[in-house]
PDB file of C-alpha atoms in Angstrom:
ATOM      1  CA  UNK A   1      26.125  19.969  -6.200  1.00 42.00           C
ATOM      2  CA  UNK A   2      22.510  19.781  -5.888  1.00 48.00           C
ATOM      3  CA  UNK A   3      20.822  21.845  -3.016  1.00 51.00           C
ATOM      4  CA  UNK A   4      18.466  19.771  -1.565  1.00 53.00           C
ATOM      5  CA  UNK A   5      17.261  22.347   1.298  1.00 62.00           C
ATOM      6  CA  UNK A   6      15.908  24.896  -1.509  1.00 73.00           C
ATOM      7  CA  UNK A   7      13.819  21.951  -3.414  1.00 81.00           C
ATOM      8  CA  UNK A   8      12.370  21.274   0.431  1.00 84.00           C
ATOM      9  CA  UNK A   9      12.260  24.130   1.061  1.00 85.00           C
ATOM     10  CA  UNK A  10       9.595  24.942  -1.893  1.00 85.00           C
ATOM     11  CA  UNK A  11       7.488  21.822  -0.777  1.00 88.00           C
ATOM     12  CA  UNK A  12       7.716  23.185   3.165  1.00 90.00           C
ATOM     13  CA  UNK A  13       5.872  26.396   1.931  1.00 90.00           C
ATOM     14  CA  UNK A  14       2.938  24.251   0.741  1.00 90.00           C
ATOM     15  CA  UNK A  15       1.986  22.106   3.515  1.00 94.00           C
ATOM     16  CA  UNK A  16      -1.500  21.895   4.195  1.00 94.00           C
ATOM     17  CA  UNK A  17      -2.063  23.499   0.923  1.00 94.00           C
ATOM     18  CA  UNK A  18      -4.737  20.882  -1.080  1.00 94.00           C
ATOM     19  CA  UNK A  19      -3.405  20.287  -4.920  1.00 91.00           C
ATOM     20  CA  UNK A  20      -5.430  20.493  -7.323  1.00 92.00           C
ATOM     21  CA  UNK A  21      -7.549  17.260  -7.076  1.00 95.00           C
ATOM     22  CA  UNK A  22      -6.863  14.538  -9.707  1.00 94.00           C
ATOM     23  CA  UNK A  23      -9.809  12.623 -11.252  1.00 96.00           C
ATOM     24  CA  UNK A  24      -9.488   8.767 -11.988  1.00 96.00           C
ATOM     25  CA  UNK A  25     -12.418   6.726 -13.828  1.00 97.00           C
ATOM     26  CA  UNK A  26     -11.784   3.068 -12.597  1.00 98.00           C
ATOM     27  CA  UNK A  27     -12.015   0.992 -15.713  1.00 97.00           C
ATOM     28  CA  UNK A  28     -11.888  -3.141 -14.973  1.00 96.00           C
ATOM     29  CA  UNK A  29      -8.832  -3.300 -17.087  1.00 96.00           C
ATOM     30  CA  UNK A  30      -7.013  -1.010 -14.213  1.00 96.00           C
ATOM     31  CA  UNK A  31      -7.573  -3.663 -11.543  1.00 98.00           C
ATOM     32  CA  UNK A  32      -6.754  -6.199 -13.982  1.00 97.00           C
ATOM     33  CA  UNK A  33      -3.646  -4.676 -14.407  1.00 97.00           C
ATOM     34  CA  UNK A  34      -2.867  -4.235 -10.633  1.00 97.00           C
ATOM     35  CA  UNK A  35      -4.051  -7.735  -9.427  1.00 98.00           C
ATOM     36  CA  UNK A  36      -1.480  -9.256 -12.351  1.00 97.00           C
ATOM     37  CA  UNK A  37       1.032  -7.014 -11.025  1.00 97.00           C
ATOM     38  CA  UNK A  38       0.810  -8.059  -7.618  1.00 97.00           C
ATOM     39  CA  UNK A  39      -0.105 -11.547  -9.014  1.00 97.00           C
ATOM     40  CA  UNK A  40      -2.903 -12.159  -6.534  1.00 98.00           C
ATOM     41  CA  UNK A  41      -5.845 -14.712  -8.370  1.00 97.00           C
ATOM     42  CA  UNK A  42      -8.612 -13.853  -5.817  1.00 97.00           C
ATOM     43  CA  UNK A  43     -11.939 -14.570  -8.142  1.00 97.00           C
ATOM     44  CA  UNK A  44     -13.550 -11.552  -6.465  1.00 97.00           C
ATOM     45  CA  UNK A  45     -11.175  -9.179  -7.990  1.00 98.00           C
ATOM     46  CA  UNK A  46     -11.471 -10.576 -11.617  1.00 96.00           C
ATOM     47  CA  UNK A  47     -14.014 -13.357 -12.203  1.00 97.00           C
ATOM     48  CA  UNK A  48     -17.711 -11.581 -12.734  1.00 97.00           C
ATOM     49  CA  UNK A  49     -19.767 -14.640 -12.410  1.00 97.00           C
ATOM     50  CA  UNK A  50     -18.137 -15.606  -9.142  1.00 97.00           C
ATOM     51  CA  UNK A  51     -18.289 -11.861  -7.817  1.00 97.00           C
ATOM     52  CA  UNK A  52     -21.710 -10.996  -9.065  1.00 98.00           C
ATOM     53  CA  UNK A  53     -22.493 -13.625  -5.927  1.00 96.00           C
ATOM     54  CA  UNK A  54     -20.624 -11.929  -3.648  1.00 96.00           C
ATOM     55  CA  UNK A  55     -21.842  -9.438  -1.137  1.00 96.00           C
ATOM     56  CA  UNK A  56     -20.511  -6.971  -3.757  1.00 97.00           C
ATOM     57  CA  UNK A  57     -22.630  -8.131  -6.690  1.00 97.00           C
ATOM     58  CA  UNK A  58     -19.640  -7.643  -9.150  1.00 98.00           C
ATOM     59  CA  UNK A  59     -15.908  -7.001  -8.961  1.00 97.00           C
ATOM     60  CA  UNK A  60     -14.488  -4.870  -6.553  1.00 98.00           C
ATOM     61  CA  UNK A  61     -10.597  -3.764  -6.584  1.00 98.00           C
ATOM     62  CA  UNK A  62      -8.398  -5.320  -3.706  1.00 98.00           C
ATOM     63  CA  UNK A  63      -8.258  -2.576  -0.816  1.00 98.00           C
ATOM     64  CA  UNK A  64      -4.623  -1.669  -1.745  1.00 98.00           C
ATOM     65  CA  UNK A  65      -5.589  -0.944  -5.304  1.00 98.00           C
ATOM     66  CA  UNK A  66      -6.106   2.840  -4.352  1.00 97.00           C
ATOM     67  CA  UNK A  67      -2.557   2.983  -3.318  1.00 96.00           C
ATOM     68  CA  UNK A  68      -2.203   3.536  -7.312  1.00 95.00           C
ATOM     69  CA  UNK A  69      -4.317   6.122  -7.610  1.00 94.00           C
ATOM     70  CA  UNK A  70      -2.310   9.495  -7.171  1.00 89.00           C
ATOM     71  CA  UNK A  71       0.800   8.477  -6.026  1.00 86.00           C
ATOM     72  CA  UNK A  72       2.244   9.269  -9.266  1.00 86.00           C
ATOM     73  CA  UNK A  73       1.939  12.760  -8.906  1.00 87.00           C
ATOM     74  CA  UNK A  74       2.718  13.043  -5.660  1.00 87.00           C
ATOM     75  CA  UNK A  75       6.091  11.442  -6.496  1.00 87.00           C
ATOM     76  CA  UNK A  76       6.941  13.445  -9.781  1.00 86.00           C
ATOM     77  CA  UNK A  77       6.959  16.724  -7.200  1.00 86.00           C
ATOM     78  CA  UNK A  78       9.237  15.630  -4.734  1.00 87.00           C
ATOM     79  CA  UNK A  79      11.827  14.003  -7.559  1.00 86.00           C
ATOM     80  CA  UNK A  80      11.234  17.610  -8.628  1.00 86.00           C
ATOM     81  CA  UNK A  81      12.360  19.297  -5.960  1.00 85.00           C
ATOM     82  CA  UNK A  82      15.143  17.176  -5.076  1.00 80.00           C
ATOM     83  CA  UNK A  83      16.152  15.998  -8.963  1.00 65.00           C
ATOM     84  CA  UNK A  84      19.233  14.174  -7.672  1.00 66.00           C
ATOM     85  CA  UNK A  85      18.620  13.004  -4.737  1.00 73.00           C
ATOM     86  CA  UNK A  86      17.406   9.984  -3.309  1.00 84.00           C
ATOM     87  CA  UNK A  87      13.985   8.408  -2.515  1.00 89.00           C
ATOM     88  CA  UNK A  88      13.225   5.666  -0.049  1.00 91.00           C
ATOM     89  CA  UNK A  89       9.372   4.937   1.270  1.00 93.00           C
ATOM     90  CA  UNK A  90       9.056   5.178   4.958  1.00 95.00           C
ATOM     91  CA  UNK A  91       5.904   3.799   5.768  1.00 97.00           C
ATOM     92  CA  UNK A  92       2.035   3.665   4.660  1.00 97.00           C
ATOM     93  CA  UNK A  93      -1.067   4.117   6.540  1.00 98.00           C
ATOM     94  CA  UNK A  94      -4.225   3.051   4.427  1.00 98.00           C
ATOM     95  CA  UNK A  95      -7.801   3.352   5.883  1.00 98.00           C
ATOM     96  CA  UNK A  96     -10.573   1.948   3.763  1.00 98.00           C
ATOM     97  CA  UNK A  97     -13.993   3.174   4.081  1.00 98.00           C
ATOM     98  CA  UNK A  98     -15.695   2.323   1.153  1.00 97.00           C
ATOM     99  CA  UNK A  99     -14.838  -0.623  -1.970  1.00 97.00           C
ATOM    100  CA  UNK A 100     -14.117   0.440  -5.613  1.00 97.00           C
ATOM    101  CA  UNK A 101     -15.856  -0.829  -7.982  1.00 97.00           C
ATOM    102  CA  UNK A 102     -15.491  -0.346 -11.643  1.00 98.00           C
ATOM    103  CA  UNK A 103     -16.879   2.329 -13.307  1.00 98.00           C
ATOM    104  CA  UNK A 104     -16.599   4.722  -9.940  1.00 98.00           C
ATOM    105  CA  UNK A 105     -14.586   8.066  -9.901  1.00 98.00           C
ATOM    106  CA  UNK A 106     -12.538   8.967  -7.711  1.00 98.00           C
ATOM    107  CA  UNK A 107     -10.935  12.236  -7.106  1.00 98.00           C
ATOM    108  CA  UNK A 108      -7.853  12.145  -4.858  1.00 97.00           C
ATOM    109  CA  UNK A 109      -6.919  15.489  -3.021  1.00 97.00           C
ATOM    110  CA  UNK A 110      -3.285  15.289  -1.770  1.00 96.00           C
ATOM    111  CA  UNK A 111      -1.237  17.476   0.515  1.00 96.00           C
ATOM    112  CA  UNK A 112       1.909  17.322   1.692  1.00 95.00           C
ATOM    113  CA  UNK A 113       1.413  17.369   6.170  1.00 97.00           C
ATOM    114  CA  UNK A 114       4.981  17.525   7.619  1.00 96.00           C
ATOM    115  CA  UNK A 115       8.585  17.416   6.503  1.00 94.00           C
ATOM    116  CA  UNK A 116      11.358  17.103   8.922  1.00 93.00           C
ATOM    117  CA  UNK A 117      15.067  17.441   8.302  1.00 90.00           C
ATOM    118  CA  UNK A 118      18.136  15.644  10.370  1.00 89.00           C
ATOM    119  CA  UNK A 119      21.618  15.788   9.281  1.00 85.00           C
ATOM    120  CA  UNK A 120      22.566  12.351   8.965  1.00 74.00           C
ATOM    121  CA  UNK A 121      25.854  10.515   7.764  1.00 73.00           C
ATOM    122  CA  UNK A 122      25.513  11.271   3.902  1.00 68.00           C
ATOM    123  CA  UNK A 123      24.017  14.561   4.340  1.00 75.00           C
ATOM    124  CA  UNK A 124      20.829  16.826   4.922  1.00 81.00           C
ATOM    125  CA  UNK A 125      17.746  13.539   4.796  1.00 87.00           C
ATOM    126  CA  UNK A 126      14.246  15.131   4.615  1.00 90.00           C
ATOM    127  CA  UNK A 127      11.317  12.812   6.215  1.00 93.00           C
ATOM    128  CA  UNK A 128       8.352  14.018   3.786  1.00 94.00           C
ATOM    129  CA  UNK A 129       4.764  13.182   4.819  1.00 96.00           C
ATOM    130  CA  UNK A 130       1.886  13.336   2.499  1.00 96.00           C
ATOM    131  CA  UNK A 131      -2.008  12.585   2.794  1.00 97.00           C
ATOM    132  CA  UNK A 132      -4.206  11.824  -0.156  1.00 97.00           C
ATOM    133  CA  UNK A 133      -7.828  11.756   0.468  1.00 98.00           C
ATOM    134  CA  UNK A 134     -10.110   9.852  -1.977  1.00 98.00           C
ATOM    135  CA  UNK A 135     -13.949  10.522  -2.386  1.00 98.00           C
ATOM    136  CA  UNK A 136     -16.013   8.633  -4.948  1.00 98.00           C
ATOM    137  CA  UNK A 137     -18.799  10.119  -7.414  1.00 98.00           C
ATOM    138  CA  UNK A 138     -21.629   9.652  -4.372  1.00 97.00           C
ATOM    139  CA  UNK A 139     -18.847  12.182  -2.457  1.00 97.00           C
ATOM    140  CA  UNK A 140     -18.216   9.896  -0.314  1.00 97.00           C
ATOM    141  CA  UNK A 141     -15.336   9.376   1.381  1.00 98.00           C
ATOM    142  CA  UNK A 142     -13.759   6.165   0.077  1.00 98.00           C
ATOM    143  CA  UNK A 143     -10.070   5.883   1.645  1.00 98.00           C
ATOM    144  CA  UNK A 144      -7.478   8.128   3.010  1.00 98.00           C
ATOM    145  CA  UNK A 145      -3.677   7.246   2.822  1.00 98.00           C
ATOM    146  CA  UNK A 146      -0.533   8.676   4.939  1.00 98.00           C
ATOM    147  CA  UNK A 147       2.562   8.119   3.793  1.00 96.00           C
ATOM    148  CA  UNK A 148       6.423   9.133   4.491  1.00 96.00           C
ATOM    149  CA  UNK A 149       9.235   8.844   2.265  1.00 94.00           C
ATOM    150  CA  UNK A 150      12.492   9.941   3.333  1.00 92.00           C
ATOM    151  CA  UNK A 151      14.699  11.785   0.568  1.00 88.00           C
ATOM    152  CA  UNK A 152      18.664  12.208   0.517  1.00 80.00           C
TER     153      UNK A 152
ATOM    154  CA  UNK B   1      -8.128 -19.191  -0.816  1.00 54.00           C
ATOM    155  CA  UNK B   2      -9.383 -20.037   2.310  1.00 64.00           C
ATOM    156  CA  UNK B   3     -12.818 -20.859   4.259  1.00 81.00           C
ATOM    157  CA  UNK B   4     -14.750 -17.732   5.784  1.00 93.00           C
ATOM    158  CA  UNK B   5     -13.408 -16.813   9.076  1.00 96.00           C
ATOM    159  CA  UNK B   6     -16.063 -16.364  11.405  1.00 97.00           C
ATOM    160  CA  UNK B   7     -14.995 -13.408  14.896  1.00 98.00           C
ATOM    161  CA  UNK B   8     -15.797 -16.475  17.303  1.00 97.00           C
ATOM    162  CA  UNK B   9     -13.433 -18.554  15.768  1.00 95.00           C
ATOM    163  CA  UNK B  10     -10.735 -16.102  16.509  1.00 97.00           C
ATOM    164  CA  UNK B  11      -8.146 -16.718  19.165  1.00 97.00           C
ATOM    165  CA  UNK B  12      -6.178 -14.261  19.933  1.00 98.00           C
ATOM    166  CA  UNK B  13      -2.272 -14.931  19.272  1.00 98.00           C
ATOM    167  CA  UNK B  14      -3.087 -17.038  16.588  1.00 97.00           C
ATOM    168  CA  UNK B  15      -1.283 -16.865  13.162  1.00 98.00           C
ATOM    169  CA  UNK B  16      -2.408 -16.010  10.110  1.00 97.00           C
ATOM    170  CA  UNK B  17      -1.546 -18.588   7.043  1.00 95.00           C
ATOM    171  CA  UNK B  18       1.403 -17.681   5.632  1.00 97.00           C
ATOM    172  CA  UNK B  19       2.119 -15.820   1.965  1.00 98.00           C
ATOM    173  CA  UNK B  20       5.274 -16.682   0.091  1.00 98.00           C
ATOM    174  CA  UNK B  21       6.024 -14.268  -2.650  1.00 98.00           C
ATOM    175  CA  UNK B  22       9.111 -13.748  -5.002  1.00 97.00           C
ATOM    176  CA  UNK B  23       8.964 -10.698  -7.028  1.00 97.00           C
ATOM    177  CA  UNK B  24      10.895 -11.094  -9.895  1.00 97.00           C
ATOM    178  CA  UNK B  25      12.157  -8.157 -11.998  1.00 96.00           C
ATOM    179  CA  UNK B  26       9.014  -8.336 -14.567  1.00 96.00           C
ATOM    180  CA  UNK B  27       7.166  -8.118 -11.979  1.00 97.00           C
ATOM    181  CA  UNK B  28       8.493  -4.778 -10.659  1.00 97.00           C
ATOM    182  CA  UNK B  29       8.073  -3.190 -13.861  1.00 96.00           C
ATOM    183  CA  UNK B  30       4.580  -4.655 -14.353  1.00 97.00           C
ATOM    184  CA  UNK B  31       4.286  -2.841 -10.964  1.00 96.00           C
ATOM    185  CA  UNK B  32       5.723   0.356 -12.410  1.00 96.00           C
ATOM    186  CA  UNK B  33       2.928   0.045 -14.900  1.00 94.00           C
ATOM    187  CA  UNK B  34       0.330  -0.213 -12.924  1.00 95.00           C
ATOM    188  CA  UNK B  35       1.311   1.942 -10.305  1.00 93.00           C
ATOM    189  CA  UNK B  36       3.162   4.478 -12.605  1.00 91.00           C
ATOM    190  CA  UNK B  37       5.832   4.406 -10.119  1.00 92.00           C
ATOM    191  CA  UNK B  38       8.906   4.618 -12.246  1.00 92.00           C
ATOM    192  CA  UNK B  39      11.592   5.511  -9.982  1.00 92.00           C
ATOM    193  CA  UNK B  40      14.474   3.855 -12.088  1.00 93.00           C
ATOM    194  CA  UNK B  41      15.738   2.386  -8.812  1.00 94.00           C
ATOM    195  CA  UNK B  42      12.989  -0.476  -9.249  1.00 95.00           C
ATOM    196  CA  UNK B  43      14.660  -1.130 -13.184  1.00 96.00           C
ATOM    197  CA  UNK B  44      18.118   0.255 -14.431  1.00 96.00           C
ATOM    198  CA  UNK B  45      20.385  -1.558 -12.183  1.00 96.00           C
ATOM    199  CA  UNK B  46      23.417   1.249 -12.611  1.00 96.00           C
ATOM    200  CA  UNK B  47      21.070   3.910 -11.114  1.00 94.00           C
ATOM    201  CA  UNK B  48      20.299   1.532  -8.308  1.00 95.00           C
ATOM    202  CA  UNK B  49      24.413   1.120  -7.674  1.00 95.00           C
ATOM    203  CA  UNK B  50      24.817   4.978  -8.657  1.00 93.00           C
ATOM    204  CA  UNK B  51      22.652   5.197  -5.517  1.00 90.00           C
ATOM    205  CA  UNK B  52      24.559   2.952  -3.362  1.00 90.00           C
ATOM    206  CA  UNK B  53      22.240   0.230  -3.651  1.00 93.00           C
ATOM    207  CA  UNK B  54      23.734  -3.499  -4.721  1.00 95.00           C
ATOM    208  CA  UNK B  55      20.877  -3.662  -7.617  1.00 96.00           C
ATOM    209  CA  UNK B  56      17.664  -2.735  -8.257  1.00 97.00           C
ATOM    210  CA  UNK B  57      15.129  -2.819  -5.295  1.00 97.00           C
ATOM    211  CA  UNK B  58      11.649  -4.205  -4.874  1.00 97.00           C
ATOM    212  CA  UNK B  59       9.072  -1.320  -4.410  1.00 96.00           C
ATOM    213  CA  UNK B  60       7.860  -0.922  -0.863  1.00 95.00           C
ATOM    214  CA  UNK B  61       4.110  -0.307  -1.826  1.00 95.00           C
ATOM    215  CA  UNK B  62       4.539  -3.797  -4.096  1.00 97.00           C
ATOM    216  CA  UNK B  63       5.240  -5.313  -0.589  1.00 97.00           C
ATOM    217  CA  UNK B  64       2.507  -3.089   1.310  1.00 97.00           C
ATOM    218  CA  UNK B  65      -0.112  -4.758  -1.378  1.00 98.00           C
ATOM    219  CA  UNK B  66       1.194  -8.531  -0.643  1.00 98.00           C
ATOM    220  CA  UNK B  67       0.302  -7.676   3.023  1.00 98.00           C
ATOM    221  CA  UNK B  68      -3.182  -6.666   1.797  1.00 98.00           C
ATOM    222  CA  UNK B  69      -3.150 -10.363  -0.109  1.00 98.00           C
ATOM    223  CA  UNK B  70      -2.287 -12.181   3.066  1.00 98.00           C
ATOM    224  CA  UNK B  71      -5.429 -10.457   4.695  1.00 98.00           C
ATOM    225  CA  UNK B  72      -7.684 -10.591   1.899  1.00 98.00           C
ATOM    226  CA  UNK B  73      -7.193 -14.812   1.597  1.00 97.00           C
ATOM    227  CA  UNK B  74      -7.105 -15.188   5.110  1.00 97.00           C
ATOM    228  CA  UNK B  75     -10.082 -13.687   6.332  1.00 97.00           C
ATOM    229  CA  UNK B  76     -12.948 -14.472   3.131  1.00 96.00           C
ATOM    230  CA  UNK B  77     -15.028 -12.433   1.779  1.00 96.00           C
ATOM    231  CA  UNK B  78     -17.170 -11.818   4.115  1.00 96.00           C
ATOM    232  CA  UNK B  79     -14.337 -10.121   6.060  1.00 97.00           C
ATOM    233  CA  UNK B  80     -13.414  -6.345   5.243  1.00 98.00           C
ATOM    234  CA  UNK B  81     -10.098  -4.797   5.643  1.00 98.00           C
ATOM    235  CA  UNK B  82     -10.183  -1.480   7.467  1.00 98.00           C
ATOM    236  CA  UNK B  83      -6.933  -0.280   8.111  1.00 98.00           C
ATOM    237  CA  UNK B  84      -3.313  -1.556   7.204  1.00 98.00           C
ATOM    238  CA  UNK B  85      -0.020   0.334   7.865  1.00 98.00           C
ATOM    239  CA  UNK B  86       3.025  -0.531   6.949  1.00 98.00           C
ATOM    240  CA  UNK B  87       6.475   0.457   7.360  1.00 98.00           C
ATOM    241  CA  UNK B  88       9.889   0.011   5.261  1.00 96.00           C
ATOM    242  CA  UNK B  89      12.792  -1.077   7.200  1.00 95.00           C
ATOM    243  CA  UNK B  90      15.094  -2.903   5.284  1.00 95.00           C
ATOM    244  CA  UNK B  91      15.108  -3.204   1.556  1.00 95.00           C
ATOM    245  CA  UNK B  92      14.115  -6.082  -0.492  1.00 96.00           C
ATOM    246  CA  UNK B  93      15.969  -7.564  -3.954  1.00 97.00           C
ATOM    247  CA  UNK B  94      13.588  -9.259  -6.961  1.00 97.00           C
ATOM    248  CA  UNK B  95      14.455 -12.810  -6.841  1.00 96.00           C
ATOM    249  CA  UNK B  96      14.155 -12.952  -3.036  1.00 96.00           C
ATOM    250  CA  UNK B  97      11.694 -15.574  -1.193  1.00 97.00           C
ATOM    251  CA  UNK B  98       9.379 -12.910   0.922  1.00 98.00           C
ATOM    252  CA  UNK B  99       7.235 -14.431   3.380  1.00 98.00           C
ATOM    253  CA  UNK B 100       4.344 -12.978   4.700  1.00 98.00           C
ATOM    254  CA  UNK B 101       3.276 -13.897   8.019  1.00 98.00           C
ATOM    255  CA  UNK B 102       0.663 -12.171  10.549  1.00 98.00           C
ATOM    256  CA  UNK B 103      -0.433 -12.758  13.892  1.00 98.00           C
ATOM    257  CA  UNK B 104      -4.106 -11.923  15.747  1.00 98.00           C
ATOM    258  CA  UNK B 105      -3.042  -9.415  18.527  1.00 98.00           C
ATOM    259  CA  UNK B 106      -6.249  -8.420  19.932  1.00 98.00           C
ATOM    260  CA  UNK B 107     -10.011  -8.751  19.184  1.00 98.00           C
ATOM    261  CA  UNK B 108     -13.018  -6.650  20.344  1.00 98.00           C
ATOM    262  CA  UNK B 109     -16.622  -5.316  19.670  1.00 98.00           C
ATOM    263  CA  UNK B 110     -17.318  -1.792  19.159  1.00 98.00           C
ATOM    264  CA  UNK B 111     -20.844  -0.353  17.585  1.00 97.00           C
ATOM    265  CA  UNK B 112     -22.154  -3.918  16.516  1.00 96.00           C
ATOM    266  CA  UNK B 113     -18.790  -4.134  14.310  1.00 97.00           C
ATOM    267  CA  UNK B 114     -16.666  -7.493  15.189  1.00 98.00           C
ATOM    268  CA  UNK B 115     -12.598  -6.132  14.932  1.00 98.00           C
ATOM    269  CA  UNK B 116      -9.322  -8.127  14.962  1.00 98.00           C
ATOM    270  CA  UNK B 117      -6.357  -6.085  14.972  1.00 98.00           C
ATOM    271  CA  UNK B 118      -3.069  -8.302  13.558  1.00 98.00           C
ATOM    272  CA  UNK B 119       0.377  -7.598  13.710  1.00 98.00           C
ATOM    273  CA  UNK B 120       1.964  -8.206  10.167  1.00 98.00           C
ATOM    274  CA  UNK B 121       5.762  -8.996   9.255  1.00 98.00           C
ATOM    275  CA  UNK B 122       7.994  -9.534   6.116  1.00 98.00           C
ATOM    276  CA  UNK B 123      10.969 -11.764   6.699  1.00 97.00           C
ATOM    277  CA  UNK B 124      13.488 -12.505   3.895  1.00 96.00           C
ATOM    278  CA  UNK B 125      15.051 -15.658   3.409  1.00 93.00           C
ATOM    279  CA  UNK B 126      17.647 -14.462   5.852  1.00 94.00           C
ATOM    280  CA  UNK B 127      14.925 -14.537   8.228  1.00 95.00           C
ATOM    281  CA  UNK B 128      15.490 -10.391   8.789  1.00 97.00           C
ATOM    282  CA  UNK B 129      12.476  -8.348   9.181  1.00 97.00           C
ATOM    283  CA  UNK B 130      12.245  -6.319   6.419  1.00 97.00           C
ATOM    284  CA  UNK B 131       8.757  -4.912   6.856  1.00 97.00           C
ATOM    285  CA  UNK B 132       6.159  -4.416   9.902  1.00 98.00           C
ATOM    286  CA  UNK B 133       2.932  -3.386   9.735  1.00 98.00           C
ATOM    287  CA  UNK B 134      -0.409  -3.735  10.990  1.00 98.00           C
ATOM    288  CA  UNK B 135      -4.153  -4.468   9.926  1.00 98.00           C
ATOM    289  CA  UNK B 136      -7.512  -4.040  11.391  1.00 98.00           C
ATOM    290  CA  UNK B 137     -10.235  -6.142  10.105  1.00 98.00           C
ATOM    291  CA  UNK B 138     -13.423  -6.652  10.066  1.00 98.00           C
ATOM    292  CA  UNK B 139     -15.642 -10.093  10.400  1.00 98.00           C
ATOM    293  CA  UNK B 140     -18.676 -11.490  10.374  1.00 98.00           C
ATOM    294  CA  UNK B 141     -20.313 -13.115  13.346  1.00 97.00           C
ATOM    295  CA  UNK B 142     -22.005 -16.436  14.167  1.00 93.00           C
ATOM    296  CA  UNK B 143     -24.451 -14.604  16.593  1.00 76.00           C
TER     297      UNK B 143
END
């Protein structure tokens, strides 16, 4: 029997605590990547001629590509603390303030804001919310993403 | 891809053109690549059951992204996406049609900056909602 409260219980003591940030250098072949995987042919996410006439001047990522960047981590802990559990994404709040562009690096700083716990039908659920904040090598602030995932 | 949408051009309650996608296994795991989201419950199909799952499940943030497609074709390139939320309600299967449909809810001016804010939905083929969300855009003006 797995105890999920003590694995939430370790994350719950670290809310608003920043991780250590995580540094990403956007290569081209990272968006190419991404846009394949979410098979979207836009010309301004792949094609330089065609974006180097853009407003742009070159490629830029699609706005979802930072959803990528960080989440990995992010996910690894909570499996951690609840290895056998279950979980499920509960929503996603992106806001973009600035586009990525190859060759940019970005650091993502994540913390984990709220977790909630109900006793539902197959046992203790947890409702984990997490912010990562993503800055670029000019500091500035490039996106910011809330998410929830609910765990079982 | 579509024309440049220009804010006067905008009515509001007026639909967005349509996305049809259907994720097919490879895909998820070309998602899991380039994500590095590799929850087995997107793959292995007996830890998807062992979870009480029929099969293996599309990713929610693969869906989030195909909203961010059906804004990015729809509104140019002139057109900037500021905001889009999303949120999971019902899980989605690879080999499932998933349309992608949006809808202008309001429009407005604020600090020189011309703003739509859409209502987004995923239906299956069922025609069951399996995903809401919502975007605020950015577009150029005529003026």
């Amino acid at each position: 029997m797995v105890n999920v409260s003590s694995g939430i219980d370790r994350l719950r003591s670290n809310i608003g605590v920043e991780w250590e940030p995580v540094v990403y250098k956007i290569e081209k072949g990272m968006i190419q990547r991404f846009v394949q995987a979410i098979d979207d042919p836009n010309p301004l996410w792949q094609n330089e001629e065609h974006a180097s006439k853009s407003r742009y001047g070159g490629i830029v990522a699609p706005p979802t590509f930072i959803l990528t960047i960080g989440f990995e981590e992010i996910q690894q802990q909570i499996l951690a603390s609840i290895p056998s559990g279950t979980i499920l994404h509960g929503d996603t709040t992106l806001e973009c303030y600035q586009p990525i562009k190859p060759g940019d690096v970005i650091t993502a700083t994540t913390k984990i804001t709220n977790i909630r716990q109900r006793q539902g039908e197959k046992g203790k659920t947890a409702f984990i919310s997490f912010e990562i904040t993503y800055m670029n090598q000019k500091q500035e602030l490039v996106a910011n993403c809330r998410q929830m995932v609910v765990s079982y | 891809m579509s024309e440049q949408l220009y804010y006067e051009d905008i009515v509001v309650g007026s639909e967005i053109t349509l996305l049809v996608k259907q994720p097919t296994t490879r895909q998820l795991v070309m998602w899991a690549g380039a994500s590095g989201d590799y929850y087995p419950i997107h793959y292995d199909k007996d830890f998807a059951q062992s979870k009480g799952l029929p099969g293996v499940i599309v990713h929610g943030q693969l869906i989030g992204c195909f909203l961010g497609q059906l804004i990015t074709d729809w509104m140019g390139e002139q057109g900037s996406l500021r905001k889009l939320t999303c949120s999971y309600k019902r899980v989605n299967f690879p080999g499932e049609a998933l349309i992608c449909k949006g809808k202008v809810n309001k429009k407005y001016v604020e600090d020189s900056q011309h703003y739509l804010e859409c209502n987004l939905w995923v239906e299956n083929a069922k025609g069951e909602k399996t995903i809401s969300g919502k975007a605020l855009v950015t577009l150029p003006a005529r003026g």
